Short mmCIF file of C-alpha atoms in Angstrom, two decimals:
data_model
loop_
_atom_site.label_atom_id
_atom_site.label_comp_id
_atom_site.label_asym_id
_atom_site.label_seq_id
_atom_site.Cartn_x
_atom_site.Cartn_y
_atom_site.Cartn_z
CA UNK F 154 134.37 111.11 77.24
CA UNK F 155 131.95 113.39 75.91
CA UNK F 156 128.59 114.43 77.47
CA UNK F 157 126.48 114.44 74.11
CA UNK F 158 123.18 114.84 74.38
CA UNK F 159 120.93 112.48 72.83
CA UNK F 160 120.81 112.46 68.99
CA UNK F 161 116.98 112.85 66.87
CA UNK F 162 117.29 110.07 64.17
CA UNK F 163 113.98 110.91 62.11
CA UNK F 164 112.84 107.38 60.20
CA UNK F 165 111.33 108.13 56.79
CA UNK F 166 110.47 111.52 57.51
CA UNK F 167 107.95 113.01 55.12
CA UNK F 168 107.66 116.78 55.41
CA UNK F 169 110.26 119.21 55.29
CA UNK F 170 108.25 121.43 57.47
CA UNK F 171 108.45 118.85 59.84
CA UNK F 172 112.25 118.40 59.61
CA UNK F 173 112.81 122.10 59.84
CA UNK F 174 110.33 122.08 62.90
CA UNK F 175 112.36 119.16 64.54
CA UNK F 176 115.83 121.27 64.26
CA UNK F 177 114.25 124.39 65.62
CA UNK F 178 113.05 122.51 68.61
CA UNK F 179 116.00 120.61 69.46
CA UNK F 180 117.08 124.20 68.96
CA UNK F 181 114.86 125.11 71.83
CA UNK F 182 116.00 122.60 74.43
CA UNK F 183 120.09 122.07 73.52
CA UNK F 184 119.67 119.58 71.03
CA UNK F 185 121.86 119.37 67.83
CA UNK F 186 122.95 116.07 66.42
CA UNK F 187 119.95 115.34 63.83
CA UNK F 188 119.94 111.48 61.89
CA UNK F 189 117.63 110.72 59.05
CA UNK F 190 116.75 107.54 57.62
CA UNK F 191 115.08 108.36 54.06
CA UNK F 192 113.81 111.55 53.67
CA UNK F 193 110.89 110.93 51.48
CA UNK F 194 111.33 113.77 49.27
CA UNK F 195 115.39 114.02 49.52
CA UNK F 196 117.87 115.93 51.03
CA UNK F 197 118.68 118.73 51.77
CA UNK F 198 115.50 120.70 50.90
CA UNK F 199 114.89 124.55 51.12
CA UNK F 200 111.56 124.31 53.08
CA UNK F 201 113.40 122.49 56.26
CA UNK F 202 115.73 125.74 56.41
CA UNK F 203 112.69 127.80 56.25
CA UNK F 204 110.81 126.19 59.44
CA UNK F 205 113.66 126.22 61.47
CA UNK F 206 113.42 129.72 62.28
CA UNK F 207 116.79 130.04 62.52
CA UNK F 208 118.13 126.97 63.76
CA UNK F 209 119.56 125.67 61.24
CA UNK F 210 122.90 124.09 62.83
CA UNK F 211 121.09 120.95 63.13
CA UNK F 212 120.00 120.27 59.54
CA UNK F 213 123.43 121.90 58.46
CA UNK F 214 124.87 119.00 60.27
CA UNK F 215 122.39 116.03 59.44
CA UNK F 216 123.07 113.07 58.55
CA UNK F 217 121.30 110.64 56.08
CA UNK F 218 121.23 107.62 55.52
CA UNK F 219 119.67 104.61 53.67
CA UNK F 220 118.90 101.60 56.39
CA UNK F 221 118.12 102.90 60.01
CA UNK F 222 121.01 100.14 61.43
CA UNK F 223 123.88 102.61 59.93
CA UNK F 224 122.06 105.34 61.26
CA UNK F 225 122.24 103.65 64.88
CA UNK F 226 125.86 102.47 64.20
CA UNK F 227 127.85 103.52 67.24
CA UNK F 228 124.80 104.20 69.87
CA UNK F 229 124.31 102.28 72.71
CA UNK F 230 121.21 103.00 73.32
CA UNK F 231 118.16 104.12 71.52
CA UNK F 232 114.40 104.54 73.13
CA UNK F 233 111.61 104.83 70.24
CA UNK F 234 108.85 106.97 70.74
CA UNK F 235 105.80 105.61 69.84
CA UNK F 236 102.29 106.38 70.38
CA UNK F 237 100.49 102.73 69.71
CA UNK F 238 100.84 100.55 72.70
CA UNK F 239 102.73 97.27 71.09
CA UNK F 240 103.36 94.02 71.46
CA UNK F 241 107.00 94.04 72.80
CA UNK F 242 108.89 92.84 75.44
CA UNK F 243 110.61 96.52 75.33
CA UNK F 244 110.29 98.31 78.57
CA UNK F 245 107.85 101.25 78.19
CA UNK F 246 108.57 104.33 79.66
CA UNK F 247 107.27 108.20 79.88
CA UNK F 248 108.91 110.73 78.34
CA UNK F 249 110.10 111.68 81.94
CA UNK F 250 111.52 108.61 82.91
CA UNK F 251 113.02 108.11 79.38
CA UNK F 252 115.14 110.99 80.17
CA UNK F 253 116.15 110.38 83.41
CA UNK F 254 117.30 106.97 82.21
CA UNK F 255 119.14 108.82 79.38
CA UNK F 256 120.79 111.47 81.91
CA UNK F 257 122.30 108.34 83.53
CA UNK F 258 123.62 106.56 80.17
CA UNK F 259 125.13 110.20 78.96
CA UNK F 260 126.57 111.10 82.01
CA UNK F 261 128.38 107.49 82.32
CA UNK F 262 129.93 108.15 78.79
CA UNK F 263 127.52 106.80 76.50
CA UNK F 264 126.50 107.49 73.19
CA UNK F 265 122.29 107.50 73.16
CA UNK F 266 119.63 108.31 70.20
CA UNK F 267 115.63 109.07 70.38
CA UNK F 268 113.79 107.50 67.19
CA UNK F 269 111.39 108.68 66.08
CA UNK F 270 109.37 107.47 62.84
CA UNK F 271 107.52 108.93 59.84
CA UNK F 272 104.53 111.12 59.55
CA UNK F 273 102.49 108.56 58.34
CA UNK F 274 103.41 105.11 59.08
CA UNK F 275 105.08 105.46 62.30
CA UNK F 276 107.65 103.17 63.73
CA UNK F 277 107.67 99.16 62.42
CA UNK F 278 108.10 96.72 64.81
CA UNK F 279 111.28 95.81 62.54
CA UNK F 280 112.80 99.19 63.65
CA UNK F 281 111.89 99.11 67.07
CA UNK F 282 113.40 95.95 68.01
CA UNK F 283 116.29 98.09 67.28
CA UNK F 284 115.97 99.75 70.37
CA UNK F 285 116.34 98.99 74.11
CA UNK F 286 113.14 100.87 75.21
CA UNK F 287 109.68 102.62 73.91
CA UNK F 288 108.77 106.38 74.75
CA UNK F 289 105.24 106.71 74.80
CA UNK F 290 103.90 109.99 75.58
CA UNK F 291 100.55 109.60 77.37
CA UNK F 292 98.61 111.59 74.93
CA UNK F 293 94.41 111.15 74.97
CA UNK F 294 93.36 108.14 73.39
CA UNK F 295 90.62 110.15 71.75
CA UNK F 296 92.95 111.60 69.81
CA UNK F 297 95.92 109.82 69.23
CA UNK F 298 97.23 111.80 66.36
CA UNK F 299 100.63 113.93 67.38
CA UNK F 300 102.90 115.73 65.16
CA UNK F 301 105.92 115.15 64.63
CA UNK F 302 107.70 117.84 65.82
CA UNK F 303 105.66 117.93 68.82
CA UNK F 304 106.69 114.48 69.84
CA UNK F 305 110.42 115.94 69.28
CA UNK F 306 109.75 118.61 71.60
CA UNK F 307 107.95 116.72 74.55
CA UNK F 308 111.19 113.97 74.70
CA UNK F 309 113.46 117.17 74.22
CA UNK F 310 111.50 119.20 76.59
CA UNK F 311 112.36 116.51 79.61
CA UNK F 312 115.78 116.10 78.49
CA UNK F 313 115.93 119.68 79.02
CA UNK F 314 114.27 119.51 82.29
CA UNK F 315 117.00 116.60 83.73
CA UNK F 316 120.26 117.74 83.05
CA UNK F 317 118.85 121.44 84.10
CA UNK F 318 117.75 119.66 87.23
CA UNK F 319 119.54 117.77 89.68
CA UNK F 320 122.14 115.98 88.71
CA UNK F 321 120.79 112.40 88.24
CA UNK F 322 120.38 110.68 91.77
CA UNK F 323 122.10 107.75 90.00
CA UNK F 324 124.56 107.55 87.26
CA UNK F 325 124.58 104.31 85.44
CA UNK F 326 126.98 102.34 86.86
CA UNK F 327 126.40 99.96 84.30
CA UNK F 328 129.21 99.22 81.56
CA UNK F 329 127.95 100.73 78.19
CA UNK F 330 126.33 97.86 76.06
CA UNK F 331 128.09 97.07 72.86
CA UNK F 332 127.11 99.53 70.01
CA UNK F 333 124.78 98.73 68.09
CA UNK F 334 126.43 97.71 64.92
CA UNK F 335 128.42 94.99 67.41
CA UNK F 336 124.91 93.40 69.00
CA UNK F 337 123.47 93.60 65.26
CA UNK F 338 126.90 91.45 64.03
CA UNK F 339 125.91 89.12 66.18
CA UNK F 340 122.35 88.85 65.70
CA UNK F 341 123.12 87.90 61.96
CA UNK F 342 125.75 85.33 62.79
CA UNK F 343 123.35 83.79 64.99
CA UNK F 344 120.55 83.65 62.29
CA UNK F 345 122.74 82.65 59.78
CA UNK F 346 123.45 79.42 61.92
CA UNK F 347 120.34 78.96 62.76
CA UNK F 348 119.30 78.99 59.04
CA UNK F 349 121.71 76.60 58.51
CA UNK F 350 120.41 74.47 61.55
CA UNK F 351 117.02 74.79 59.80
CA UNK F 352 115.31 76.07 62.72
CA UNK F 353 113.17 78.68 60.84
CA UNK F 354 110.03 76.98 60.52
CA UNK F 355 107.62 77.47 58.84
CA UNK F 356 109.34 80.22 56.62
CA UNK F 357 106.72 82.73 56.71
CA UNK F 358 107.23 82.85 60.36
CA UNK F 359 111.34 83.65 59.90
CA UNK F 360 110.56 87.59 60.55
CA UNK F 361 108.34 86.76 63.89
CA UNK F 362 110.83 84.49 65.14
CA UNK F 363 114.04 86.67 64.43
CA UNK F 364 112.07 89.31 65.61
CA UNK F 365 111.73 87.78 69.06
CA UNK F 366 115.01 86.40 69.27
CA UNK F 367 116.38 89.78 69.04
CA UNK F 368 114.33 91.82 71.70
CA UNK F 369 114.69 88.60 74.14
CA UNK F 370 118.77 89.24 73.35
CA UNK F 371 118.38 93.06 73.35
CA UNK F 372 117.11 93.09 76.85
CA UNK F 373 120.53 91.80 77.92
CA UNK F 374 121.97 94.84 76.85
CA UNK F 375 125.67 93.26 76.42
CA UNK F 376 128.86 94.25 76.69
CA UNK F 377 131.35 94.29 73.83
CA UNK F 378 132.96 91.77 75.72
CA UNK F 379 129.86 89.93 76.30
CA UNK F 380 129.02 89.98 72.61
CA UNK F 381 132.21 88.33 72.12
CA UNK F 382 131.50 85.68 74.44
CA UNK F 383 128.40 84.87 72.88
CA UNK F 384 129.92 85.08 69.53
CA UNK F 385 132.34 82.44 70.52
CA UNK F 386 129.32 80.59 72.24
CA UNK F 387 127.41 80.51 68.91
CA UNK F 388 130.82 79.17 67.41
CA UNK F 389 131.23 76.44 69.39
CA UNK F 390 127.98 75.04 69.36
CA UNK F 391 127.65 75.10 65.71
CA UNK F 392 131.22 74.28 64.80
CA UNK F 393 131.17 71.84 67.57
CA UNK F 394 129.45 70.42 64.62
CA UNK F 395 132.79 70.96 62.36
CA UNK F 396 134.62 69.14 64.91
CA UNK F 397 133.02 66.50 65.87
CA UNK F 398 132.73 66.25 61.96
CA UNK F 399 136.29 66.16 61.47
CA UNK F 400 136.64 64.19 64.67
CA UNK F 401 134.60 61.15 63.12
CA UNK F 402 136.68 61.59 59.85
CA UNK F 403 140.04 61.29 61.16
CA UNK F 404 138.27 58.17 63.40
CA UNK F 405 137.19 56.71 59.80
CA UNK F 406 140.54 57.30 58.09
CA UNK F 407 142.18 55.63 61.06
CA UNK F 408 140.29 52.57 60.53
CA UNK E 88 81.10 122.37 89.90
CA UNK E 89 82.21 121.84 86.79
CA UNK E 90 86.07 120.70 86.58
CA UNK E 91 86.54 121.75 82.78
CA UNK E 92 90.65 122.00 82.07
CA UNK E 93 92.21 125.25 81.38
CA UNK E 94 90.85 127.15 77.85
CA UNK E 95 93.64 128.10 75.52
CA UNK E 96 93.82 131.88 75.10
CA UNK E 97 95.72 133.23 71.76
CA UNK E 98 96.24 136.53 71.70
CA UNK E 99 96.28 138.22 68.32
CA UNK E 100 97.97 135.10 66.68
CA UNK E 101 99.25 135.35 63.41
CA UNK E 102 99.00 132.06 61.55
CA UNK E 103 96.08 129.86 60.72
CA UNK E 104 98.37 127.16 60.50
CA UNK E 105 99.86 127.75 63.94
CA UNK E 106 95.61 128.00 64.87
CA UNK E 107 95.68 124.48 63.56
CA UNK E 108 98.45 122.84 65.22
CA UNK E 109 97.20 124.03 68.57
CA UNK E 110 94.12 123.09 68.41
CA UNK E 111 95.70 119.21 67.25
CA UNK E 112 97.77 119.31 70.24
CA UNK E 113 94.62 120.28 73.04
CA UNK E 114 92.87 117.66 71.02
CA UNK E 115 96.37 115.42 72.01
CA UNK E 116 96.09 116.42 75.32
CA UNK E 117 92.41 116.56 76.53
CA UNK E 118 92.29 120.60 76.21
CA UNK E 119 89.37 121.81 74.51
CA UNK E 120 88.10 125.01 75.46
CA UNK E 121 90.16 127.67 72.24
CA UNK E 122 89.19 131.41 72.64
CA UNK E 123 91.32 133.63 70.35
CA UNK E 124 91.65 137.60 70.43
CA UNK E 125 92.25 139.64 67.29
CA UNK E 126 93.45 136.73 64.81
CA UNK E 127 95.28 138.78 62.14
CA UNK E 128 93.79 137.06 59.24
CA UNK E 129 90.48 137.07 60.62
CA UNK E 130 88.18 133.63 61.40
CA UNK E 131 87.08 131.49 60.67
CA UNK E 132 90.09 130.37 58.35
CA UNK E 133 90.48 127.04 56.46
CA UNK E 134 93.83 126.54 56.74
CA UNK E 135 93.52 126.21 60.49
CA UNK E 136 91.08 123.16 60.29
CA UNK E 137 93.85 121.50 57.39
CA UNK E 138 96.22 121.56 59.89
CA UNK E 139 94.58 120.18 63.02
CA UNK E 140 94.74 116.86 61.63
CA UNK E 141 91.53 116.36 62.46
CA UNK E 142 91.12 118.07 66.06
CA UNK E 143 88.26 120.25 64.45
CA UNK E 144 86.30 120.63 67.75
CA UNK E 145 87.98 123.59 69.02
CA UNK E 146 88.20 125.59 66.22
CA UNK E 147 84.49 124.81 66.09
CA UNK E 148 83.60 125.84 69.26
CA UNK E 149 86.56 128.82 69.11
CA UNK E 150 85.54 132.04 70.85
CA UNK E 151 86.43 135.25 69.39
CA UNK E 152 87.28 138.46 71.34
CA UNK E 153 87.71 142.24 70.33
CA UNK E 154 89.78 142.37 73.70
CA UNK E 155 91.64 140.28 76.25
CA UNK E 156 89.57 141.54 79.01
CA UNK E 157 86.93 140.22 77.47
CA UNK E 158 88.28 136.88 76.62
CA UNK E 159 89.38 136.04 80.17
CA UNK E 160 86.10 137.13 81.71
CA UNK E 161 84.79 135.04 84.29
CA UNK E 162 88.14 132.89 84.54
CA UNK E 163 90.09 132.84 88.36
CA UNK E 164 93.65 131.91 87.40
CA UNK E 165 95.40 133.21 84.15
CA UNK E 166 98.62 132.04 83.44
CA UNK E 167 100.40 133.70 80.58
CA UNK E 168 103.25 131.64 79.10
CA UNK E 169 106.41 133.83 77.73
CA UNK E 170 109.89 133.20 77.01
CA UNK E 171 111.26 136.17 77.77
CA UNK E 172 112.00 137.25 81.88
CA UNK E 173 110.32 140.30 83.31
CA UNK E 174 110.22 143.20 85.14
CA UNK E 175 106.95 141.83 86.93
CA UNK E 176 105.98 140.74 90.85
CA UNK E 177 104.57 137.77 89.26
CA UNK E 178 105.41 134.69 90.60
CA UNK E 179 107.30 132.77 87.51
CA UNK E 180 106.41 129.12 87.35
CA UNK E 181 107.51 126.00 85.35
CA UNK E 182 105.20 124.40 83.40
CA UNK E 183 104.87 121.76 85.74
CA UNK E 184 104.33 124.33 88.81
CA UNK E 185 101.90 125.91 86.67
CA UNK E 186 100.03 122.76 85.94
CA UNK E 187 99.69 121.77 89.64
CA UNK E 188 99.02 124.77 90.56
CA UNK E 189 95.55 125.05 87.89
CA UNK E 190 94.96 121.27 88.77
CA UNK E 191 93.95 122.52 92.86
CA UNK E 192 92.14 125.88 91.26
CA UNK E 193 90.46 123.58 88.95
CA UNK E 194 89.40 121.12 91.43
CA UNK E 195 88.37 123.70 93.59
CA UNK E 196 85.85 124.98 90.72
CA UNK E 197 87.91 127.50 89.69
CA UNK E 198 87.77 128.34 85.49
CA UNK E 199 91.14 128.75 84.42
CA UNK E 200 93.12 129.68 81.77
CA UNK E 201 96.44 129.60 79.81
CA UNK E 202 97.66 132.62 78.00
CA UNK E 203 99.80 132.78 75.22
CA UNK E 204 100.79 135.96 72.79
CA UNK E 205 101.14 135.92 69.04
CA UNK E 206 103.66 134.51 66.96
CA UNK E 207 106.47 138.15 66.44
CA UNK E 208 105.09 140.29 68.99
CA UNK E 209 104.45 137.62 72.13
CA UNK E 210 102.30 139.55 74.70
CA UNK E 211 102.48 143.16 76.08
CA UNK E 212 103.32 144.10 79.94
CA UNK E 213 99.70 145.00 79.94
CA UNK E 214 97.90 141.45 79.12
CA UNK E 215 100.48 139.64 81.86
CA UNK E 216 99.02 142.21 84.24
CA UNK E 217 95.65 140.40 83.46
CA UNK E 218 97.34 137.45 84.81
CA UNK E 219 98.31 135.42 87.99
CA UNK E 220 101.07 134.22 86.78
CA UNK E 221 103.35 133.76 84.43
CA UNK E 222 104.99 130.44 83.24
CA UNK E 223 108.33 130.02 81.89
CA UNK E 224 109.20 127.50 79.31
CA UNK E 225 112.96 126.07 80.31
CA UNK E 226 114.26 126.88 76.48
CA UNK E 227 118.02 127.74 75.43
CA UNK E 228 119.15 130.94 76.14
CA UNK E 229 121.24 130.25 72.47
CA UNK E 230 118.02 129.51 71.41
CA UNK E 231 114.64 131.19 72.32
CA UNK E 232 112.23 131.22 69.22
CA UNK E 233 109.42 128.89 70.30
CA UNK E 234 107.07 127.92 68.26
CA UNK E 235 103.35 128.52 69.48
CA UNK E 236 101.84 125.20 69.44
CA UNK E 237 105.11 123.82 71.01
CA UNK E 238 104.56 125.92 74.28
CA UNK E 239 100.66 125.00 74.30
CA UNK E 240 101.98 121.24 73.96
CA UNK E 241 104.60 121.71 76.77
CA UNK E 242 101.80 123.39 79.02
CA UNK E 243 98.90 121.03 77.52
CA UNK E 244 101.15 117.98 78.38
CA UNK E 245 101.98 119.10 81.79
CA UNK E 246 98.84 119.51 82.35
CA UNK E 247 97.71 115.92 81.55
CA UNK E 248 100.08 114.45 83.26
CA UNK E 249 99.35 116.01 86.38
CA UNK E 250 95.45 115.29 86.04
CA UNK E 251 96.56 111.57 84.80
CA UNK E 252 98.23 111.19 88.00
CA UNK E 253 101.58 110.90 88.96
CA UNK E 254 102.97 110.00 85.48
CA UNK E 255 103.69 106.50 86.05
CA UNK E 256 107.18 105.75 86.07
CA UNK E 257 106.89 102.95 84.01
CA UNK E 258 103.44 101.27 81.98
CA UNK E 259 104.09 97.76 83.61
CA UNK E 260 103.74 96.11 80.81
CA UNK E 261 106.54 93.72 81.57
CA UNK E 262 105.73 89.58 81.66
CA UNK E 263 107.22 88.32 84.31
CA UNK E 264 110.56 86.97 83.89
CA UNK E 265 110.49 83.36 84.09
CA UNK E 266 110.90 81.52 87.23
CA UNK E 267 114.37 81.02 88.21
CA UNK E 268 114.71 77.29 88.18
CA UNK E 269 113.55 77.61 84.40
CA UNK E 270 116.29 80.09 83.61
CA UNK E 271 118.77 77.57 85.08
CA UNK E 272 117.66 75.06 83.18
CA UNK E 273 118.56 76.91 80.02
CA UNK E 274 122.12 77.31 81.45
CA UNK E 275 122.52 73.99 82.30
CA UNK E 276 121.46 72.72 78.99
CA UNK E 277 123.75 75.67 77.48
CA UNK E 278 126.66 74.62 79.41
CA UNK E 279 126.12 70.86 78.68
CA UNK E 280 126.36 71.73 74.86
CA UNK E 281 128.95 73.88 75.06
CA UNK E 282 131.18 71.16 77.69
CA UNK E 283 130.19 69.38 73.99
CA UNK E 284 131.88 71.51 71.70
CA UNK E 285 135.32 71.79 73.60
CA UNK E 286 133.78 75.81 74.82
CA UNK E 287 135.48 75.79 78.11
CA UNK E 288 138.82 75.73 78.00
CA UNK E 289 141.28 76.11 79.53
CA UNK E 290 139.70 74.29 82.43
CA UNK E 291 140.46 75.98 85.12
CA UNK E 292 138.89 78.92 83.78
CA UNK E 293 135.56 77.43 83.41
CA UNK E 294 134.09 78.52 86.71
CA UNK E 295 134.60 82.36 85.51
CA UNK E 296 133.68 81.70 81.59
CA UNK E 297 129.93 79.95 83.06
CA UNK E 298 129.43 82.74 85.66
CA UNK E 299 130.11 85.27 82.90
CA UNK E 300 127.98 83.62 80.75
CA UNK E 301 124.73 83.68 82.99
CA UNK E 302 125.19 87.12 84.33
CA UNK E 303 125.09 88.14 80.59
CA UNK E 304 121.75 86.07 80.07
CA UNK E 305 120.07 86.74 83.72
CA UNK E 306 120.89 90.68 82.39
CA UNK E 307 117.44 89.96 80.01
CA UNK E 308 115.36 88.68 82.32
CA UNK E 309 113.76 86.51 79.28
CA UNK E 310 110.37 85.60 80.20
CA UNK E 311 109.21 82.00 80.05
CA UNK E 312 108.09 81.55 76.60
CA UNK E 313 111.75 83.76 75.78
CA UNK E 314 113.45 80.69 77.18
CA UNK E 315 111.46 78.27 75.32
CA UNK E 316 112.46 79.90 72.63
CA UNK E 317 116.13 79.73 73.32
CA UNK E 318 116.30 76.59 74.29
CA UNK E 319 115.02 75.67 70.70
CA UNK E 320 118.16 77.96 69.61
CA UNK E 321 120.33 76.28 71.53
CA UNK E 322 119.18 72.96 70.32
CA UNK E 323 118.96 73.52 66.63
CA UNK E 324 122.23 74.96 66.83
CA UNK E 325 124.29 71.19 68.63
CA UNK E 326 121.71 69.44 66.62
CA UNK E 327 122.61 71.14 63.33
CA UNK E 328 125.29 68.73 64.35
CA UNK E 329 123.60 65.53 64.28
CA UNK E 330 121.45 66.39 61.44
CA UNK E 331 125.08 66.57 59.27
CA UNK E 332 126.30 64.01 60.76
CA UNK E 333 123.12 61.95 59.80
CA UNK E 334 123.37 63.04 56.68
CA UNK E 335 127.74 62.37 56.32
CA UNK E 336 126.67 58.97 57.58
CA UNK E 337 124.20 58.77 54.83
CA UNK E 338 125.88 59.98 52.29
CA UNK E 339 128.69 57.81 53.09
CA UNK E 340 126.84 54.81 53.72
CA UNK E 341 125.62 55.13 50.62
CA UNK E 342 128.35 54.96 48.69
#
């Protein structure tokens, strides 16, 4: 079991001056294992080296990718921080509590990630019900507009603070939920029967409706063992189908 | 009695960027008082209004100062932030100390203000002596290079949070979960399909497989509209069923 902190995955980042400003703050407060969905203008690029001031261990060690679910593969959970107030079922929580509540998940053994999106566009709602909770940092509505980096180092900041501070009054008790890849294999069979069922109606509203199926089944935060279960669950009722199908035909041959 | 928050202090910073990005983050954190001493490059500079994002109103109201002294003139409580430990009989806070601590001066009247040095040099013995206190970002010891406008946001965001309130734990922006007879309705008419489809067996094991099956479903407390929702999953899945069987019995019917 090891005690990693929380990974940065950075979705569609934009500026290399922000990545570089990103490593040097997770720099700051113990940080080190830095994801990337996308880097707009590629990787790896001089100018993130340049910010760092000096820490560059963390871009040394990134890791890109092209779709944010590989990036996620093997976390169990993952808060996004975002700074629009959304319509989610996600729990929202400060930057303080987020950390607490990540304290707990590390210290029981689990692997955990802080998203965080692009410079521009932010997080999509797509991306976020990839996650089990929403940071928001209680910035002034006036002025809504927070760098990048400085989002990094608020989340980092209180990470910093916890496992400095006491040791968490509670450790999560709580069996890790599946990673992420497992929940996601499941979400897919799931649509795929329901496709099949031709429940997805009216078409446009497919992404809406998956969307909500998945937070409502995120929530649950299963088990591997539970995601099994339910993967046998969505089995049986759709091939209940196959056999009562092949039930009826053996029923006709007989006669 | 005016309760205005803390001013900003930078002592002989370097950067205009750095200028920029500070005044962004008071603008992010309802700071808005900048006064600046010595800026190298002299002021006012473009660059530093390109990088507030937009924050422009306190490099347009910025005071400039020849000297310190002069800059903290008529303020009560001066806290200078620094990395680096001290030979000094000032008490060393946390951000967080720091912040409660300015909140009571502030609502007591008191003008306040938060110090912090340039970018290389960070500030001389002499300018903490004009202080009554000094605060202590938690950083690495691996690590220490802070970036300027990350230890206003650490202070600046401290500081809101305390004048917000106890952060709240939590935004409650959680529906409630649905009632609990509707919940059990969903597992009945789960279990009922999945008695169906030949789920439970063997038998005997049926009592564990159903209790295993709610506590994984009770775990995400779906709301009421959430179990509308899956009901309609659970039907279009069995029914998926009828519908081909409909259709076998059409198909062969019609031939």
């Amino acid at each position: 079991m090891t005690a990693a902190p929380p990974c940065v995955i950075l979705n569609e980042p934009q500026l290399a001056e922000n990545i570089g400003a990103v490593a040097r703050v997770m720099g700051n407060f113990g940080l080190y294992d830095m994801r990337m969905v996308r880097p707009r203008d590629g990787w790896p690029q001089e100018r993130a080296w340049a910010n760092a001031s000096g820490a560059s261990w963390p871009l040394d060690n990134a890791k890109i990718f092209d779709r944010l679910e590989d990036a996620v593969a093997g976390l169990t959970q993952i808060y996004a921080t975002t700074a629009r107030a959304r319509e989610t079922a996600l729990p929202i929580l400060t930057p303080r509590d987020a950390a607490a509540r990540l304290a707990g998940a590390v210290a029981g053994g689990q692997a955990c990630g802080l998203l965080f999106g692009g410079e521009r566009a932010g997080l999509e709602t797509a991306d976020i019900a990839l996650c089990q909770a929403i940071v928001t940092i209680p910035i002034d509505e006036k002025f809504r507009s927070l760098n990048l980096a400085q989002a990094v180092a608020i989340n980092a900041y209180e990470w910093r603070l916890t496992v400095m501070g006491e040791a968490p009054a509670r450790f999560d008790n709580q069996e890790a939920p599946a990673p992420r890849e497992v929940q996601l294999g499941m979400f897919e069979q799931l649509e795929a029967e329901l496709d099949h069922a031709g429940f997805f109606h009216p078409p446009e509203k497919r992404p809406s409706m998956q969307r909500n199926l998945r937070v409502a089944l995120s929530k649950a935060n299963m088990t591997t063992q539970e995601v099994r279960t339910f993967r046998g669950v969505i089995t049986a009722l759709s091939k209940g189908r196959g056999r009562v199908l092949a039930k009826l035909a053996a029923a006709k041959a007989g006669k």
